[in-house]
């Protein structure tokens, strides 16, 4: 029997709460927050409407940021001549969709920002830039947002567990959460 299990039995016998504390360490973008989100999904309370709205905004922001980087990549790599959606590309390069909401109107022909993303994602120049995404710091996990732009751009969109796990939120500082698993309290 391990030391943690022995301490747990001793604490249970004396009516004390035994807490296993876990410290997640790692470099930026190494997956610490993803582990945290997975544990919350498995053992935490379901997300409320406010939290789902937060992740909707993050998914929209991640999608817009990925497309902006890809548009810049088209210019950087000299793929301009391969671009079919030049007007949409120029709108992103000028940062005309200043919002990170896919539902916002863009300045182009009354299209929403989400519609621009959908048009651009199908463009051959953007696809070529995607092949070199590591050079322009576009996260691989954001492909699912771009591939599923119609679902994400829907007014009835609510982030799935997969969307939440793929969403990139810059985390700073220390976050703490408690979960009980098989009668043992874990603090992360």
Short mmCIF file of N, CA and C in Angstrom, two decimals:
data_model
loop_
_atom_site.label_atom_id
_atom_site.label_comp_id
_atom_site.label_asym_id
_atom_site.label_seq_id
_atom_site.Cartn_x
_atom_site.Cartn_y
_atom_site.Cartn_z
N UNK A 1 0.85 -1.17 0.00
CA UNK A 1 0.00 0.00 0.00
C UNK A 1 0.90 1.23 0.00
N UNK A 2 0.56 2.21 -0.85
CA UNK A 2 1.36 3.42 -0.98
C UNK A 2 1.22 4.34 0.22
N UNK A 3 2.15 5.27 0.33
CA UNK A 3 2.15 6.23 1.44
C UNK A 3 0.90 7.08 1.43
N UNK A 4 0.45 7.52 0.25
CA UNK A 4 -0.74 8.37 0.16
C UNK A 4 -1.97 7.62 0.64
N UNK A 5 -2.11 6.34 0.26
CA UNK A 5 -3.26 5.53 0.68
C UNK A 5 -3.24 5.31 2.18
N UNK A 6 -2.06 5.09 2.76
CA UNK A 6 -1.93 4.91 4.21
C UNK A 6 -2.35 6.18 4.94
N UNK A 7 -1.86 7.34 4.47
CA UNK A 7 -2.23 8.62 5.10
C UNK A 7 -3.72 8.87 4.97
N UNK A 8 -4.30 8.49 3.81
CA UNK A 8 -5.74 8.67 3.60
C UNK A 8 -6.52 7.84 4.62
N UNK A 9 -6.12 6.58 4.84
CA UNK A 9 -6.81 5.72 5.81
C UNK A 9 -6.68 6.27 7.23
N UNK A 10 -5.48 6.78 7.56
CA UNK A 10 -5.27 7.36 8.88
C UNK A 10 -6.13 8.61 9.07
N UNK A 11 -6.19 9.46 8.05
CA UNK A 11 -7.00 10.68 8.14
C UNK A 11 -8.47 10.34 8.25
N UNK A 12 -8.91 9.32 7.52
CA UNK A 12 -10.31 8.91 7.56
C UNK A 12 -10.67 8.38 8.95
N UNK A 13 -9.75 7.63 9.54
CA UNK A 13 -9.99 7.07 10.87
C UNK A 13 -10.09 8.18 11.92
N UNK A 14 -9.37 9.27 11.75
CA UNK A 14 -9.41 10.35 12.73
C UNK A 14 -10.35 11.48 12.30
N UNK A 15 -11.21 11.22 11.33
CA UNK A 15 -12.18 12.19 10.81
C UNK A 15 -11.55 13.47 10.29
N UNK A 16 -10.31 13.42 9.86
CA UNK A 16 -9.66 14.57 9.23
C UNK A 16 -9.79 14.42 7.73
N UNK A 17 -9.71 15.53 7.04
CA UNK A 17 -9.73 15.49 5.58
C UNK A 17 -8.31 15.39 5.07
N UNK A 18 -8.07 14.37 4.28
CA UNK A 18 -6.77 14.18 3.67
C UNK A 18 -6.82 14.77 2.27
N UNK A 19 -5.87 15.62 1.95
CA UNK A 19 -5.84 16.28 0.65
C UNK A 19 -4.53 15.94 -0.05
N UNK A 20 -4.64 15.43 -1.26
CA UNK A 20 -3.46 15.20 -2.10
C UNK A 20 -3.29 16.46 -2.94
N UNK A 21 -2.15 17.08 -2.80
CA UNK A 21 -1.89 18.32 -3.54
C UNK A 21 -0.99 18.01 -4.73
N UNK A 22 -1.43 18.47 -5.90
CA UNK A 22 -0.68 18.27 -7.13
C UNK A 22 -0.27 19.63 -7.67
N UNK A 23 0.99 19.76 -8.04
CA UNK A 23 1.51 20.98 -8.63
C UNK A 23 1.88 20.66 -10.07
N UNK A 24 1.21 21.34 -11.01
CA UNK A 24 1.50 21.12 -12.43
C UNK A 24 2.52 22.16 -12.88
N UNK A 25 3.67 21.68 -13.33
CA UNK A 25 4.73 22.55 -13.81
C UNK A 25 5.04 22.23 -15.27
N UNK A 26 5.43 23.23 -16.01
CA UNK A 26 5.81 23.01 -17.40
C UNK A 26 5.99 24.33 -18.11
N UNK A 27 6.58 24.28 -19.27
CA UNK A 27 6.80 25.48 -20.06
C UNK A 27 5.48 25.95 -20.65
N UNK A 28 5.49 27.14 -21.23
CA UNK A 28 4.31 27.68 -21.87
C UNK A 28 3.80 26.74 -22.96
N UNK A 29 2.49 26.59 -23.02
CA UNK A 29 1.81 25.76 -24.02
C UNK A 29 2.21 24.28 -23.94
N UNK A 30 2.56 23.81 -22.73
CA UNK A 30 2.92 22.40 -22.58
C UNK A 30 1.73 21.54 -22.17
N UNK A 31 0.57 22.17 -21.89
CA UNK A 31 -0.62 21.39 -21.60
C UNK A 31 -1.08 21.40 -20.16
N UNK A 32 -0.50 22.25 -19.31
CA UNK A 32 -0.92 22.30 -17.90
C UNK A 32 -2.40 22.66 -17.77
N UNK A 33 -2.81 23.69 -18.46
CA UNK A 33 -4.21 24.13 -18.39
C UNK A 33 -5.14 23.10 -19.01
N UNK A 34 -4.67 22.39 -20.02
CA UNK A 34 -5.49 21.36 -20.66
C UNK A 34 -5.76 20.21 -19.68
N UNK A 35 -4.76 19.83 -18.92
CA UNK A 35 -4.95 18.80 -17.89
C UNK A 35 -5.97 19.29 -16.87
N UNK A 36 -5.84 20.54 -16.48
CA UNK A 36 -6.76 21.16 -15.54
C UNK A 36 -8.19 21.12 -16.08
N UNK A 37 -8.37 21.48 -17.36
CA UNK A 37 -9.70 21.48 -17.98
C UNK A 37 -10.25 20.06 -18.08
N UNK A 38 -9.38 19.08 -18.39
CA UNK A 38 -9.83 17.69 -18.49
C UNK A 38 -10.31 17.18 -17.13
N UNK A 39 -9.56 17.48 -16.08
CA UNK A 39 -9.97 17.05 -14.75
C UNK A 39 -11.28 17.71 -14.34
N UNK A 40 -11.42 18.98 -14.68
CA UNK A 40 -12.67 19.67 -14.36
C UNK A 40 -13.83 19.01 -15.10
N UNK A 41 -13.61 18.67 -16.38
CA UNK A 41 -14.67 18.01 -17.15
C UNK A 41 -15.05 16.66 -16.54
N UNK A 42 -14.05 15.88 -16.13
CA UNK A 42 -14.31 14.55 -15.61
C UNK A 42 -14.88 14.55 -14.19
N UNK A 43 -14.40 15.47 -13.35
CA UNK A 43 -14.75 15.39 -11.93
C UNK A 43 -15.41 16.66 -11.37
N UNK A 44 -15.44 17.71 -12.12
CA UNK A 44 -16.01 18.97 -11.63
C UNK A 44 -17.49 19.09 -11.97
N UNK A 45 -18.04 20.23 -11.61
CA UNK A 45 -19.43 20.52 -11.91
C UNK A 45 -19.54 20.90 -13.39
N UNK A 46 -20.69 20.64 -14.00
CA UNK A 46 -20.87 21.06 -15.40
C UNK A 46 -20.72 22.58 -15.52
N UNK A 47 -20.27 23.03 -16.67
CA UNK A 47 -20.10 24.45 -16.89
C UNK A 47 -21.46 25.14 -16.92
N UNK A 48 -21.53 26.30 -16.29
CA UNK A 48 -22.78 27.07 -16.31
C UNK A 48 -22.81 27.96 -17.55
N UNK A 49 -23.90 28.69 -17.73
CA UNK A 49 -24.09 29.52 -18.93
C UNK A 49 -23.00 30.58 -19.06
N UNK A 50 -22.58 31.14 -17.95
CA UNK A 50 -21.53 32.18 -17.98
C UNK A 50 -20.21 31.60 -18.47
N UNK A 51 -19.87 30.39 -17.99
CA UNK A 51 -18.62 29.74 -18.41
C UNK A 51 -18.68 29.33 -19.88
N UNK A 52 -19.83 28.86 -20.33
CA UNK A 52 -19.98 28.49 -21.74
C UNK A 52 -19.85 29.72 -22.63
N UNK A 53 -20.41 30.85 -22.18
CA UNK A 53 -20.28 32.10 -22.94
C UNK A 53 -18.81 32.52 -23.01
N UNK A 54 -18.08 32.36 -21.90
CA UNK A 54 -16.66 32.68 -21.87
C UNK A 54 -15.91 31.85 -22.91
N UNK A 55 -16.17 30.54 -22.95
CA UNK A 55 -15.47 29.67 -23.91
C UNK A 55 -15.92 29.94 -25.35
N UNK A 56 -17.17 30.35 -25.54
CA UNK A 56 -17.61 30.74 -26.89
C UNK A 56 -16.76 31.91 -27.37
N UNK A 57 -16.58 32.90 -26.51
CA UNK A 57 -15.77 34.06 -26.87
C UNK A 57 -14.31 33.67 -27.14
N UNK A 58 -13.78 32.75 -26.35
CA UNK A 58 -12.39 32.30 -26.54
C UNK A 58 -12.25 31.56 -27.87
N UNK A 59 -13.20 30.67 -28.19
CA UNK A 59 -13.15 29.93 -29.45
C UNK A 59 -13.23 30.92 -30.62
N UNK A 60 -14.12 31.90 -30.53
CA UNK A 60 -14.22 32.91 -31.59
C UNK A 60 -12.91 33.69 -31.72
N UNK A 61 -12.35 34.08 -30.60
CA UNK A 61 -11.10 34.83 -30.60
C UNK A 61 -9.95 34.00 -31.18
N UNK A 62 -9.85 32.73 -30.76
CA UNK A 62 -8.81 31.84 -31.28
C UNK A 62 -8.94 31.66 -32.79
N UNK A 63 -10.18 31.56 -33.28
CA UNK A 63 -10.44 31.38 -34.70
C UNK A 63 -10.01 32.61 -35.49
N UNK A 64 -10.39 33.79 -34.99
CA UNK A 64 -10.01 35.04 -35.66
C UNK A 64 -8.50 35.24 -35.65
N UNK A 65 -7.88 34.93 -34.53
CA UNK A 65 -6.42 35.08 -34.42
C UNK A 65 -5.70 34.13 -35.37
N UNK A 66 -6.17 32.88 -35.45
CA UNK A 66 -5.56 31.91 -36.36
C UNK A 66 -5.68 32.40 -37.80
N UNK A 67 -6.85 32.92 -38.17
CA UNK A 67 -7.03 33.38 -39.55
C UNK A 67 -6.17 34.61 -39.83
N UNK A 68 -6.05 35.51 -38.87
CA UNK A 68 -5.19 36.68 -39.05
C UNK A 68 -3.75 36.27 -39.29
N UNK A 69 -3.27 35.32 -38.51
CA UNK A 69 -1.89 34.83 -38.68
C UNK A 69 -1.71 34.15 -40.03
N UNK A 70 -2.70 33.40 -40.46
CA UNK A 70 -2.62 32.74 -41.77
C UNK A 70 -2.60 33.76 -42.90
N UNK A 71 -3.41 34.82 -42.77
CA UNK A 71 -3.41 35.88 -43.79
C UNK A 71 -2.06 36.57 -43.85
N UNK A 72 -1.48 36.83 -42.68
CA UNK A 72 -0.14 37.42 -42.66
C UNK A 72 0.87 36.45 -43.28
N UNK A 73 0.68 35.16 -43.05
CA UNK A 73 1.55 34.14 -43.64
C UNK A 73 1.48 34.13 -45.15
N UNK A 74 0.30 34.35 -45.71
CA UNK A 74 0.15 34.41 -47.17
C UNK A 74 1.07 35.50 -47.72
N UNK A 75 1.07 36.65 -47.07
CA UNK A 75 1.94 37.77 -47.51
C UNK A 75 3.41 37.44 -47.27
N UNK A 76 3.72 36.96 -46.09
CA UNK A 76 5.10 36.66 -45.72
C UNK A 76 5.73 35.63 -46.66
N UNK A 77 4.97 34.60 -47.02
CA UNK A 77 5.49 33.53 -47.85
C UNK A 77 5.35 33.81 -49.35
N UNK A 78 4.74 34.94 -49.68
CA UNK A 78 4.59 35.31 -51.09
C UNK A 78 3.55 34.50 -51.84
N UNK A 79 2.48 34.10 -51.17
CA UNK A 79 1.43 33.31 -51.80
C UNK A 79 0.30 34.19 -52.35
N UNK A 80 0.50 35.49 -52.43
CA UNK A 80 -0.53 36.43 -52.88
C UNK A 80 -1.16 36.02 -54.21
N UNK A 81 -0.33 35.58 -55.15
CA UNK A 81 -0.83 35.24 -56.48
C UNK A 81 -1.75 34.02 -56.46
N UNK A 82 -1.61 33.17 -55.44
CA UNK A 82 -2.46 31.99 -55.32
C UNK A 82 -3.80 32.30 -54.67
N UNK A 83 -3.94 33.51 -54.14
CA UNK A 83 -5.13 33.88 -53.37
C UNK A 83 -6.31 34.18 -54.30
N UNK A 84 -7.43 33.54 -54.02
CA UNK A 84 -8.66 33.76 -54.77
C UNK A 84 -9.52 34.82 -54.06
N UNK A 85 -9.54 34.78 -52.74
CA UNK A 85 -10.36 35.68 -51.92
C UNK A 85 -9.53 36.90 -51.50
N UNK A 86 -9.09 37.67 -52.46
CA UNK A 86 -8.19 38.79 -52.19
C UNK A 86 -8.82 39.87 -51.32
N UNK A 87 -10.09 40.18 -51.56
CA UNK A 87 -10.76 41.22 -50.78
C UNK A 87 -10.86 40.82 -49.31
N UNK A 88 -11.21 39.57 -49.05
CA UNK A 88 -11.31 39.07 -47.68
C UNK A 88 -9.93 39.03 -47.02
N UNK A 89 -8.94 38.63 -47.80
CA UNK A 89 -7.56 38.61 -47.29
C UNK A 89 -7.13 40.00 -46.88
N UNK A 90 -7.37 40.99 -47.72
CA UNK A 90 -6.98 42.37 -47.41
C UNK A 90 -7.71 42.89 -46.18
N UNK A 91 -8.97 42.50 -46.00
CA UNK A 91 -9.72 42.93 -44.81
C UNK A 91 -9.05 42.42 -43.54
N UNK A 92 -8.62 41.17 -43.55
CA UNK A 92 -7.94 40.63 -42.37
C UNK A 92 -6.57 41.27 -42.19
N UNK A 93 -5.86 41.53 -43.27
CA UNK A 93 -4.54 42.14 -43.17
C UNK A 93 -4.62 43.57 -42.65
N UNK A 94 -5.69 44.27 -42.98
CA UNK A 94 -5.88 45.64 -42.49
C UNK A 94 -6.48 45.65 -41.09
N UNK A 95 -6.75 44.47 -40.57
CA UNK A 95 -7.38 44.31 -39.25
C UNK A 95 -8.76 44.97 -39.23
N UNK A 96 -9.44 44.97 -40.38
CA UNK A 96 -10.77 45.56 -40.43
C UNK A 96 -11.77 44.80 -39.57
N UNK A 97 -11.71 43.47 -39.53
CA UNK A 97 -12.57 42.85 -38.52
C UNK A 97 -11.90 43.04 -37.16
N UNK A 98 -12.16 44.17 -36.53
CA UNK A 98 -11.48 44.50 -35.28
C UNK A 98 -12.04 43.72 -34.11
N UNK A 99 -13.14 43.08 -34.29
CA UNK A 99 -13.75 42.31 -33.22
C UNK A 99 -13.22 40.87 -33.26
N UNK A 100 -13.40 40.17 -32.17
CA UNK A 100 -13.06 38.75 -32.15
C UNK A 100 -14.33 37.91 -32.15
N UNK A 101 -15.47 38.54 -32.39
CA UNK A 101 -16.72 37.80 -32.48
C UNK A 101 -16.98 37.42 -33.93
N UNK A 102 -17.25 36.18 -34.17
CA UNK A 102 -17.53 35.72 -35.52
C UNK A 102 -18.88 36.25 -36.01
N UNK A 103 -19.75 36.67 -35.08
CA UNK A 103 -21.07 37.16 -35.46
C UNK A 103 -21.06 38.61 -35.89
N UNK A 104 -19.97 39.31 -35.62
CA UNK A 104 -19.90 40.75 -35.94
C UNK A 104 -19.91 40.95 -37.45
N UNK A 105 -20.50 42.07 -37.85
CA UNK A 105 -20.50 42.42 -39.28
C UNK A 105 -19.09 42.84 -39.68
N UNK A 106 -18.67 42.39 -40.83
CA UNK A 106 -17.39 42.84 -41.38
C UNK A 106 -17.70 43.99 -42.33
N UNK A 107 -16.70 44.75 -42.74
CA UNK A 107 -16.96 45.85 -43.67
C UNK A 107 -17.17 45.39 -45.11
N UNK A 108 -17.12 44.10 -45.36
CA UNK A 108 -17.20 43.60 -46.73
C UNK A 108 -18.58 43.05 -47.06
N UNK A 109 -19.31 43.73 -47.88
CA UNK A 109 -20.57 43.25 -48.46
C UNK A 109 -21.56 42.73 -47.42
N UNK A 110 -21.55 43.26 -46.22
CA UNK A 110 -22.49 42.83 -45.19
C UNK A 110 -22.25 41.43 -44.67
N UNK A 111 -21.08 40.86 -44.91
CA UNK A 111 -20.76 39.52 -44.41
C UNK A 111 -20.30 39.62 -42.96
N UNK A 112 -20.52 38.55 -42.22
CA UNK A 112 -20.00 38.51 -40.86
C UNK A 112 -18.53 38.11 -40.90
N UNK A 113 -17.85 38.35 -39.80
CA UNK A 113 -16.45 37.94 -39.69
C UNK A 113 -16.36 36.42 -39.86
N UNK A 114 -17.30 35.68 -39.30
CA UNK A 114 -17.30 34.22 -39.44
C UNK A 114 -17.42 33.78 -40.90
N UNK A 115 -18.23 34.50 -41.67
CA UNK A 115 -18.35 34.18 -43.10
C UNK A 115 -17.03 34.44 -43.82
N UNK A 116 -16.34 35.53 -43.45
CA UNK A 116 -15.03 35.80 -44.06
C UNK A 116 -14.05 34.68 -43.74
N UNK A 117 -14.06 34.23 -42.50
CA UNK A 117 -13.17 33.13 -42.10
C UNK A 117 -13.48 31.89 -42.94
N UNK A 118 -14.77 31.58 -43.13
CA UNK A 118 -15.15 30.42 -43.93
C UNK A 118 -14.67 30.51 -45.37
N UNK A 119 -14.80 31.70 -45.95
CA UNK A 119 -14.35 31.92 -47.34
C UNK A 119 -12.83 31.77 -47.42
N UNK A 120 -12.13 32.41 -46.49
CA UNK A 120 -10.67 32.37 -46.51
C UNK A 120 -10.12 30.97 -46.25
N UNK A 121 -10.76 30.23 -45.36
CA UNK A 121 -10.25 28.90 -45.01
C UNK A 121 -10.24 27.98 -46.23
N UNK A 122 -11.14 28.21 -47.17
CA UNK A 122 -11.19 27.38 -48.39
C UNK A 122 -10.21 27.85 -49.45
N UNK A 123 -9.58 29.01 -49.25
CA UNK A 123 -8.69 29.59 -50.25
C UNK A 123 -7.38 28.81 -50.34
N UNK A 124 -6.89 28.54 -51.57
CA UNK A 124 -5.65 27.78 -51.74
C UNK A 124 -4.42 28.45 -51.09
N UNK A 125 -4.37 29.77 -51.10
CA UNK A 125 -3.23 30.47 -50.50
C UNK A 125 -3.21 30.27 -48.98
N UNK A 126 -4.38 30.31 -48.37
CA UNK A 126 -4.47 30.08 -46.92
C UNK A 126 -4.07 28.65 -46.60
N UNK A 127 -4.49 27.71 -47.43
CA UNK A 127 -4.13 26.30 -47.21
C UNK A 127 -2.61 26.10 -47.33
N UNK A 128 -1.99 26.82 -48.26
CA UNK A 128 -0.53 26.74 -48.38
C UNK A 128 0.15 27.33 -47.14
N UNK A 129 -0.38 28.45 -46.65
CA UNK A 129 0.16 29.05 -45.43
C UNK A 129 -0.02 28.10 -44.24
N UNK A 130 -1.16 27.37 -44.21
CA UNK A 130 -1.42 26.41 -43.13
C UNK A 130 -0.32 25.34 -43.09
N UNK A 131 0.15 24.93 -44.23
CA UNK A 131 1.20 23.91 -44.29
C UNK A 131 2.48 24.40 -43.60
N UNK A 132 2.64 25.71 -43.47
CA UNK A 132 3.82 26.27 -42.82
C UNK A 132 3.44 26.98 -41.50
N UNK A 133 2.36 26.51 -40.89
CA UNK A 133 1.81 27.16 -39.68
C UNK A 133 2.80 27.27 -38.54
N UNK A 134 3.72 26.32 -38.43
CA UNK A 134 4.70 26.37 -37.34
C UNK A 134 5.59 27.60 -37.46
N UNK A 135 5.80 28.09 -38.68
CA UNK A 135 6.65 29.26 -38.89
C UNK A 135 5.95 30.56 -38.52
N UNK A 136 4.62 30.53 -38.45
CA UNK A 136 3.86 31.75 -38.11
C UNK A 136 3.09 31.59 -36.81
N UNK A 137 3.37 30.52 -36.08
CA UNK A 137 2.83 30.28 -34.74
C UNK A 137 1.31 30.12 -34.69
N UNK A 138 0.77 29.37 -35.63
CA UNK A 138 -0.65 29.02 -35.59
C UNK A 138 -0.74 27.64 -34.94
N UNK A 139 -1.58 27.54 -33.92
CA UNK A 139 -1.69 26.28 -33.19
C UNK A 139 -2.44 25.22 -34.00
N UNK A 140 -1.90 24.02 -34.01
CA UNK A 140 -2.51 22.90 -34.71
C UNK A 140 -3.95 22.65 -34.24
N UNK A 141 -4.20 22.81 -32.95
CA UNK A 141 -5.53 22.54 -32.40
C UNK A 141 -6.60 23.47 -32.95
N UNK A 142 -6.21 24.60 -33.50
CA UNK A 142 -7.20 25.53 -34.04
C UNK A 142 -7.74 25.10 -35.39
N UNK A 143 -7.15 24.07 -35.95
CA UNK A 143 -7.68 23.56 -37.22
C UNK A 143 -9.13 23.12 -37.07
N UNK A 144 -9.45 22.51 -35.93
CA UNK A 144 -10.83 22.05 -35.75
C UNK A 144 -11.81 23.23 -35.78
N UNK A 145 -11.39 24.39 -35.26
CA UNK A 145 -12.26 25.56 -35.32
C UNK A 145 -12.46 26.02 -36.76
N UNK A 146 -11.37 26.01 -37.53
CA UNK A 146 -11.45 26.45 -38.92
C UNK A 146 -12.23 25.44 -39.77
N UNK A 147 -12.00 24.15 -39.53
CA UNK A 147 -12.73 23.11 -40.27
C UNK A 147 -14.23 23.15 -39.97
N UNK A 148 -14.57 23.54 -38.76
CA UNK A 148 -15.98 23.53 -38.34
C UNK A 148 -16.53 24.95 -38.19
N UNK A 149 -16.08 25.85 -39.04
CA UNK A 149 -16.48 27.25 -38.94
C UNK A 149 -17.99 27.43 -39.04
N UNK A 150 -18.68 26.64 -39.87
CA UNK A 150 -20.13 26.80 -39.98
C UNK A 150 -20.82 26.48 -38.65
N UNK A 151 -20.37 25.46 -37.96
CA UNK A 151 -20.95 25.11 -36.65
C UNK A 151 -20.62 26.19 -35.62
N UNK A 152 -19.37 26.62 -35.60
CA UNK A 152 -18.92 27.61 -34.63
C UNK A 152 -19.55 28.98 -34.89
N UNK A 153 -19.84 29.26 -36.15
CA UNK A 153 -20.42 30.55 -36.54
C UNK A 153 -21.93 30.57 -36.40
N UNK A 154 -22.53 29.47 -35.99
CA UNK A 154 -23.97 29.38 -35.83
C UNK A 154 -24.44 30.15 -34.60
N UNK A 155 -25.59 30.76 -34.69
CA UNK A 155 -26.16 31.51 -33.55
C UNK A 155 -26.45 30.59 -32.37
N UNK A 156 -26.67 29.30 -32.64
CA UNK A 156 -26.98 28.35 -31.56
C UNK A 156 -25.72 27.65 -31.04
N UNK A 157 -24.55 28.11 -31.45
CA UNK A 157 -23.29 27.46 -31.06
C UNK A 157 -23.10 27.47 -29.54
N UNK A 158 -22.75 26.31 -29.04
CA UNK A 158 -22.33 26.15 -27.65
C UNK A 158 -21.09 25.26 -27.71
N UNK A 159 -19.99 25.67 -27.07
CA UNK A 159 -18.74 24.91 -27.20
C UNK A 159 -18.87 23.47 -26.68
N UNK A 160 -18.33 22.56 -27.46
CA UNK A 160 -18.28 21.15 -27.05
C UNK A 160 -17.09 20.98 -26.11
N UNK A 161 -16.99 19.81 -25.51
CA UNK A 161 -15.85 19.50 -24.65
C UNK A 161 -14.56 19.60 -25.47
N UNK A 162 -14.60 19.09 -26.70
CA UNK A 162 -13.44 19.15 -27.58
C UNK A 162 -13.04 20.61 -27.84
N UNK A 163 -14.04 21.47 -28.10
CA UNK A 163 -13.75 22.89 -28.33
C UNK A 163 -13.08 23.51 -27.11
N UNK A 164 -13.60 23.19 -25.95
CA UNK A 164 -13.06 23.76 -24.70
C UNK A 164 -11.62 23.29 -24.49
N UNK A 165 -11.36 22.03 -24.77
CA UNK A 165 -9.99 21.51 -24.61
C UNK A 165 -9.04 22.11 -25.63
N UNK A 166 -9.53 22.41 -26.83
CA UNK A 166 -8.68 23.01 -27.87
C UNK A 166 -8.52 24.51 -27.72
N UNK A 167 -9.42 25.13 -26.97
CA UNK A 167 -9.37 26.59 -26.82
C UNK A 167 -8.11 26.99 -26.05
N UNK A 168 -7.46 28.02 -26.55
CA UNK A 168 -6.22 28.51 -25.93
C UNK A 168 -6.52 29.77 -25.15
N UNK A 169 -6.35 29.68 -23.84
CA UNK A 169 -6.49 30.83 -22.96
C UNK A 169 -5.14 31.02 -22.30
N UNK A 170 -4.55 32.18 -22.49
CA UNK A 170 -3.27 32.43 -21.80
C UNK A 170 -3.53 32.45 -20.31
N UNK A 171 -2.84 31.58 -19.61
CA UNK A 171 -3.02 31.52 -18.16
C UNK A 171 -1.76 32.06 -17.48
N UNK A 172 -1.99 32.85 -16.47
CA UNK A 172 -0.88 33.39 -15.69
C UNK A 172 -1.22 33.20 -14.22
N UNK A 173 -0.22 33.17 -13.42
CA UNK A 173 -0.46 33.04 -11.98
C UNK A 173 -0.80 31.61 -11.59
N UNK A 174 -1.38 31.48 -10.42
CA UNK A 174 -1.68 30.17 -9.86
C UNK A 174 -3.19 29.99 -9.84
N UNK A 175 -3.65 28.84 -10.34
CA UNK A 175 -5.06 28.48 -10.28
C UNK A 175 -5.18 27.24 -9.41
N UNK A 176 -6.17 27.22 -8.55
CA UNK A 176 -6.37 26.09 -7.65
C UNK A 176 -7.79 25.57 -7.79
N UNK A 177 -7.92 24.27 -7.82
CA UNK A 177 -9.24 23.65 -7.89
C UNK A 177 -9.19 22.35 -7.11
N UNK A 178 -10.30 22.00 -6.47
CA UNK A 178 -10.38 20.77 -5.69
C UNK A 178 -11.36 19.81 -6.34
N UNK A 179 -10.99 18.53 -6.36
CA UNK A 179 -11.86 17.48 -6.89
C UNK A 179 -11.77 16.27 -5.97
N UNK A 180 -12.88 15.59 -5.78
CA UNK A 180 -12.87 14.36 -5.00
C UNK A 180 -12.99 13.20 -5.97
N UNK A 181 -12.02 12.30 -5.88
CA UNK A 181 -11.98 11.13 -6.74
C UNK A 181 -11.84 9.90 -5.86
N UNK A 182 -12.80 9.01 -5.92
CA UNK A 182 -12.80 7.80 -5.09
C UNK A 182 -12.57 8.09 -3.62
N UNK A 183 -13.22 9.15 -3.13
CA UNK A 183 -13.14 9.50 -1.70
C UNK A 183 -11.88 10.26 -1.31
N UNK A 184 -10.99 10.52 -2.22
CA UNK A 184 -9.77 11.26 -1.92
C UNK A 184 -9.88 12.65 -2.54
N UNK A 185 -9.59 13.67 -1.74
CA UNK A 185 -9.65 15.04 -2.22
C UNK A 185 -8.30 15.40 -2.85
N UNK A 186 -8.37 15.86 -4.10
CA UNK A 186 -7.17 16.30 -4.82
C UNK A 186 -7.25 17.82 -4.99
N UNK A 187 -6.15 18.48 -4.71
CA UNK A 187 -6.07 19.92 -4.93
C UNK A 187 -5.00 20.16 -5.97
N UNK A 188 -5.38 20.78 -7.05
CA UNK A 188 -4.46 21.07 -8.13
C UNK A 188 -4.14 22.54 -8.14
#
